[in-house]
Coordinates of C-alpha atoms in Angstrom, one line a residue:
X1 CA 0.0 0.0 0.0
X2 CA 3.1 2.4 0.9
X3 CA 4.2 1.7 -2.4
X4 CA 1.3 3.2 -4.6
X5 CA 1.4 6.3 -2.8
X6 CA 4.7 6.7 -3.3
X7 CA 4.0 6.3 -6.8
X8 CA 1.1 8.2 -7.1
X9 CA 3.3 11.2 -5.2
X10 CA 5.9 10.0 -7.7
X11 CA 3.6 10.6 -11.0
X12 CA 1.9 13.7 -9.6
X13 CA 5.1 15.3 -8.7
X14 CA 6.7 14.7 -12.4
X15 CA 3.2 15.9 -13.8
X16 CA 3.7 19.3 -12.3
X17 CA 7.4 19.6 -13.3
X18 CA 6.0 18.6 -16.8
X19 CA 3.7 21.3 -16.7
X20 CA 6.1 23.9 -14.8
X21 CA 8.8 22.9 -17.9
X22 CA 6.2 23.0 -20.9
X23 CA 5.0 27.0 -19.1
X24 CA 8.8 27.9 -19.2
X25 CA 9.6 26.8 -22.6
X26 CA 6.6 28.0 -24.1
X27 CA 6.8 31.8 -22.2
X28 CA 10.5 31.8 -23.5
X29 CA 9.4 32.0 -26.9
X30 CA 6.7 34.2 -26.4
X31 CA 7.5 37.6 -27.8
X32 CA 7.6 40.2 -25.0
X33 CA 5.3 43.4 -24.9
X34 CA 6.3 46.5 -25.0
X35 CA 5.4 46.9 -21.3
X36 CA 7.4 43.6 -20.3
X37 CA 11.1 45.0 -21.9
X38 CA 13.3 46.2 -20.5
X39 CA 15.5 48.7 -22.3
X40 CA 19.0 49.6 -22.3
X41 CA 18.5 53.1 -22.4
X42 CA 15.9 56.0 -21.6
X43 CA 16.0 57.0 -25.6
X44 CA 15.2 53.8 -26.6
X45 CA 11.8 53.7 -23.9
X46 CA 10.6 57.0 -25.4
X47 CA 10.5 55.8 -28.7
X48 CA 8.6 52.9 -27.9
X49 CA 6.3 54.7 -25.5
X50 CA 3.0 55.0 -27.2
X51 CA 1.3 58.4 -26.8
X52 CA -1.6 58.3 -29.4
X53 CA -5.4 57.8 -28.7
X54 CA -5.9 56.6 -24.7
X55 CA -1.9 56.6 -24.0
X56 CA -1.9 60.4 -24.7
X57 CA -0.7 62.4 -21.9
X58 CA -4.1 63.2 -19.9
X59 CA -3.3 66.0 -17.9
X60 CA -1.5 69.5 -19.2
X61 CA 1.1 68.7 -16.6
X62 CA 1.8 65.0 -17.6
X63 CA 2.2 66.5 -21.9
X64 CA 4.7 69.1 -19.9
X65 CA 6.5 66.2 -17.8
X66 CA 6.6 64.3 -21.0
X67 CA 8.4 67.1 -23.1
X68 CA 10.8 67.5 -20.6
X69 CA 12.1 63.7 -20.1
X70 CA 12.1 64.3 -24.0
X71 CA 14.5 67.1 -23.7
X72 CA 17.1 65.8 -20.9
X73 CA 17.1 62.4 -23.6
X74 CA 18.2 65.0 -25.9
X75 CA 20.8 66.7 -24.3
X76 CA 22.0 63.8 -21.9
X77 CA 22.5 60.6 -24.1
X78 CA 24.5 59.8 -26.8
X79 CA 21.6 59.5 -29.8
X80 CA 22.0 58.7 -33.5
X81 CA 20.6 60.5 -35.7
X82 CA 17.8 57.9 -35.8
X83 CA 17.1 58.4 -32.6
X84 CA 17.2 62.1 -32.3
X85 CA 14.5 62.0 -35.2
X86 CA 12.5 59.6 -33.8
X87 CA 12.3 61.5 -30.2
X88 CA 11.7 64.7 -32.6
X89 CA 8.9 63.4 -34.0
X90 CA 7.6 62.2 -30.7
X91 CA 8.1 65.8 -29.0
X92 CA 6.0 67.5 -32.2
X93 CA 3.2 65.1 -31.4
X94 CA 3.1 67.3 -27.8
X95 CA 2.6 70.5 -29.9
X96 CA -0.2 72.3 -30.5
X97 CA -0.7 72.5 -34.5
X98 CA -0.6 76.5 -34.2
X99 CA 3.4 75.9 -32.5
X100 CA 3.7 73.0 -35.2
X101 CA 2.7 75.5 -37.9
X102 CA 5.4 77.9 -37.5
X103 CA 8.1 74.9 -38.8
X104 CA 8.0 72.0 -41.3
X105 CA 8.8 69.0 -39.4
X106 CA 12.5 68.6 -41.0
X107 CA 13.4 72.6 -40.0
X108 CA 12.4 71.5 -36.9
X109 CA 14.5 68.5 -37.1
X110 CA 17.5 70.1 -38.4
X111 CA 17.1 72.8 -35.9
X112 CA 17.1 70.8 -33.0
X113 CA 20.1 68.3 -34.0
X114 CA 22.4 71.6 -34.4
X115 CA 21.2 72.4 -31.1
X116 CA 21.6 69.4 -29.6
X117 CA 25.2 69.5 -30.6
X118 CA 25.7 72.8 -29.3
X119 CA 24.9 71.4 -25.8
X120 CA 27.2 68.6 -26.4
X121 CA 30.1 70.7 -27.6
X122 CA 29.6 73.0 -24.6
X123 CA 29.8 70.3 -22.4
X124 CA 26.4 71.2 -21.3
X125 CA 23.6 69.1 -20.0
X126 CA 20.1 69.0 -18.5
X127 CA 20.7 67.4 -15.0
X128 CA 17.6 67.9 -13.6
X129 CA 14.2 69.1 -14.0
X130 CA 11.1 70.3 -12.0
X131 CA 7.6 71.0 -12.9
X132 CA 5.4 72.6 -10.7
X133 CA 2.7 71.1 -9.4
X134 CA -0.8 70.6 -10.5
X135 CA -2.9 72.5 -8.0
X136 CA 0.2 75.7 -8.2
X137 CA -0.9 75.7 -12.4
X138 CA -2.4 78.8 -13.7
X139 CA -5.6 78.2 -15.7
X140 CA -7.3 80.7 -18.0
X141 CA -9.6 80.7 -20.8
X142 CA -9.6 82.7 -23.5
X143 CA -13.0 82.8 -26.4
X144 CA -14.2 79.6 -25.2
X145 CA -10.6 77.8 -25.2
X146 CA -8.9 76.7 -21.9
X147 CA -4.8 76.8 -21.6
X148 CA -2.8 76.5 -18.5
X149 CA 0.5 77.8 -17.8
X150 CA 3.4 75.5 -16.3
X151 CA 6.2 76.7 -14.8
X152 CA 9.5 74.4 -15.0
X153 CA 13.2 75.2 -13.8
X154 CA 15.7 73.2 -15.7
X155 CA 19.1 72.6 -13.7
X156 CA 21.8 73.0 -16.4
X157 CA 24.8 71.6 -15.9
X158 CA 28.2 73.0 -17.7
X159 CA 31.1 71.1 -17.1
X160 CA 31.0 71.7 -13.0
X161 CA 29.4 74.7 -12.8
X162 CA 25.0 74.4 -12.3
X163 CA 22.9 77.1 -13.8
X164 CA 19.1 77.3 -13.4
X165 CA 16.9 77.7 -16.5
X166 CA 13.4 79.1 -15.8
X167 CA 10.9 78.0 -18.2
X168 CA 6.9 78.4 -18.7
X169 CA 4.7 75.6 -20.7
X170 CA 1.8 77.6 -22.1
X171 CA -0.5 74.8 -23.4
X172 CA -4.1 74.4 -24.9
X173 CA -6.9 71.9 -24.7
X174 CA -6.6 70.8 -28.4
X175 CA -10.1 68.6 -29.0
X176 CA -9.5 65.8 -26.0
X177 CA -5.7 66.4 -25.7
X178 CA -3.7 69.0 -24.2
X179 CA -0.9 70.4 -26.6
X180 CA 2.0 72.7 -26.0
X181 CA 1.7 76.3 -28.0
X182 CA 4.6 77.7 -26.8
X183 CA 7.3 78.0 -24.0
X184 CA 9.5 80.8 -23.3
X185 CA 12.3 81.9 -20.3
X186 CA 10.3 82.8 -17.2
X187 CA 11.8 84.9 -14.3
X188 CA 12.8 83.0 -11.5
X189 CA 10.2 82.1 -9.0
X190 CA 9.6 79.6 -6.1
X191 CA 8.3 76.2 -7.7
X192 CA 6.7 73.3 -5.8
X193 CA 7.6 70.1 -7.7
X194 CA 5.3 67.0 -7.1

């Protein structure tokens, strides 16, 4: 009698380790999602991030906090000029089509690779940024059209010495998503980061 349950505990035990073996196999040559990978660096997650229909930024401070990770991939990593394309194309899809207007995609393009090696021959990068937060966010509307203002400070840093880069986001509900029409230097102010 000892022996039957012994081999019942015998077969049962190789069963599972059947199973656990075939669930291994089969999830190793399952291709990963997007959301499962891991990347090597932040460029290469921003390019993959999907930011059309329901993945759209929802809030005018999450398009803002968006554009800036954009910008320190910019001017912090070593891109190709694949990358620095892609990332551009990803940044235009932030603007409103009245900013997007005022340059064809490849001016803007061109324009922001010369700029981004500017920053690299400097020695300059973006080391840090901060948004203010949500509830601090100036709202106003304007003939029917609401827009809030953001303000950012950008921590520049050139070679050991830190500068402070005051920025605000002026962006515009644009049907069901926020855009960004413009951005200019702000003067400095006190800004309570989330």
């Amino acid at each position: 009698m000892k022996e039957k349950k012994y081999i019942v505990i015998a077969l049962i035990s190789s069963a599972i380790l059947i199973g656990l073996l075939v669930y291994y196999v089969y999830r190793m040559k399952t291709p990963a999602n997007v959301e499962d990978h891991t990347f090597n660096n932040p460029a290469e997650e921003l390019i993959a991030k999907d930011i059309e229909g329901k993945n759209y930024p929802a809030t005018p401070r999450e398009v803002v906090k968006l554009y800036t990770e954009l910008v320190r991939v910019f001017y912090n990593e070593d891109l190709t000029e694949a990358q620095i394309e892609a990332l551009g194309r990803k940044a235009r899809m932030l603007f409103d089509e009245e900013l997007k207007a005022g340059q064809t995609e490849e001016e803007y393009l061109e324009a922001l690779k010369l700029d981004i090696k500017a920053y690299n021959d400097a020695n300059r990068t973006v080391n840090e940024c901060i948004i203010q937060r949500a509830q601090d966010n100036v709202k106003v509307t304007v003939e029917g059209k609401d827009y809030y203002i953001i303000k950012t400070v950008f921590y520049l840093k050139e070679s050991k010495k830190i500068s402070t880069s005051y920025m605000d986001f002026k962006v515009r509900k644009n049907g069901n998503n926020w855009k960004i029409l413009s951005w200019g230097m702000a003067e400095s102010s006190t800004i309570k980061g989330e």
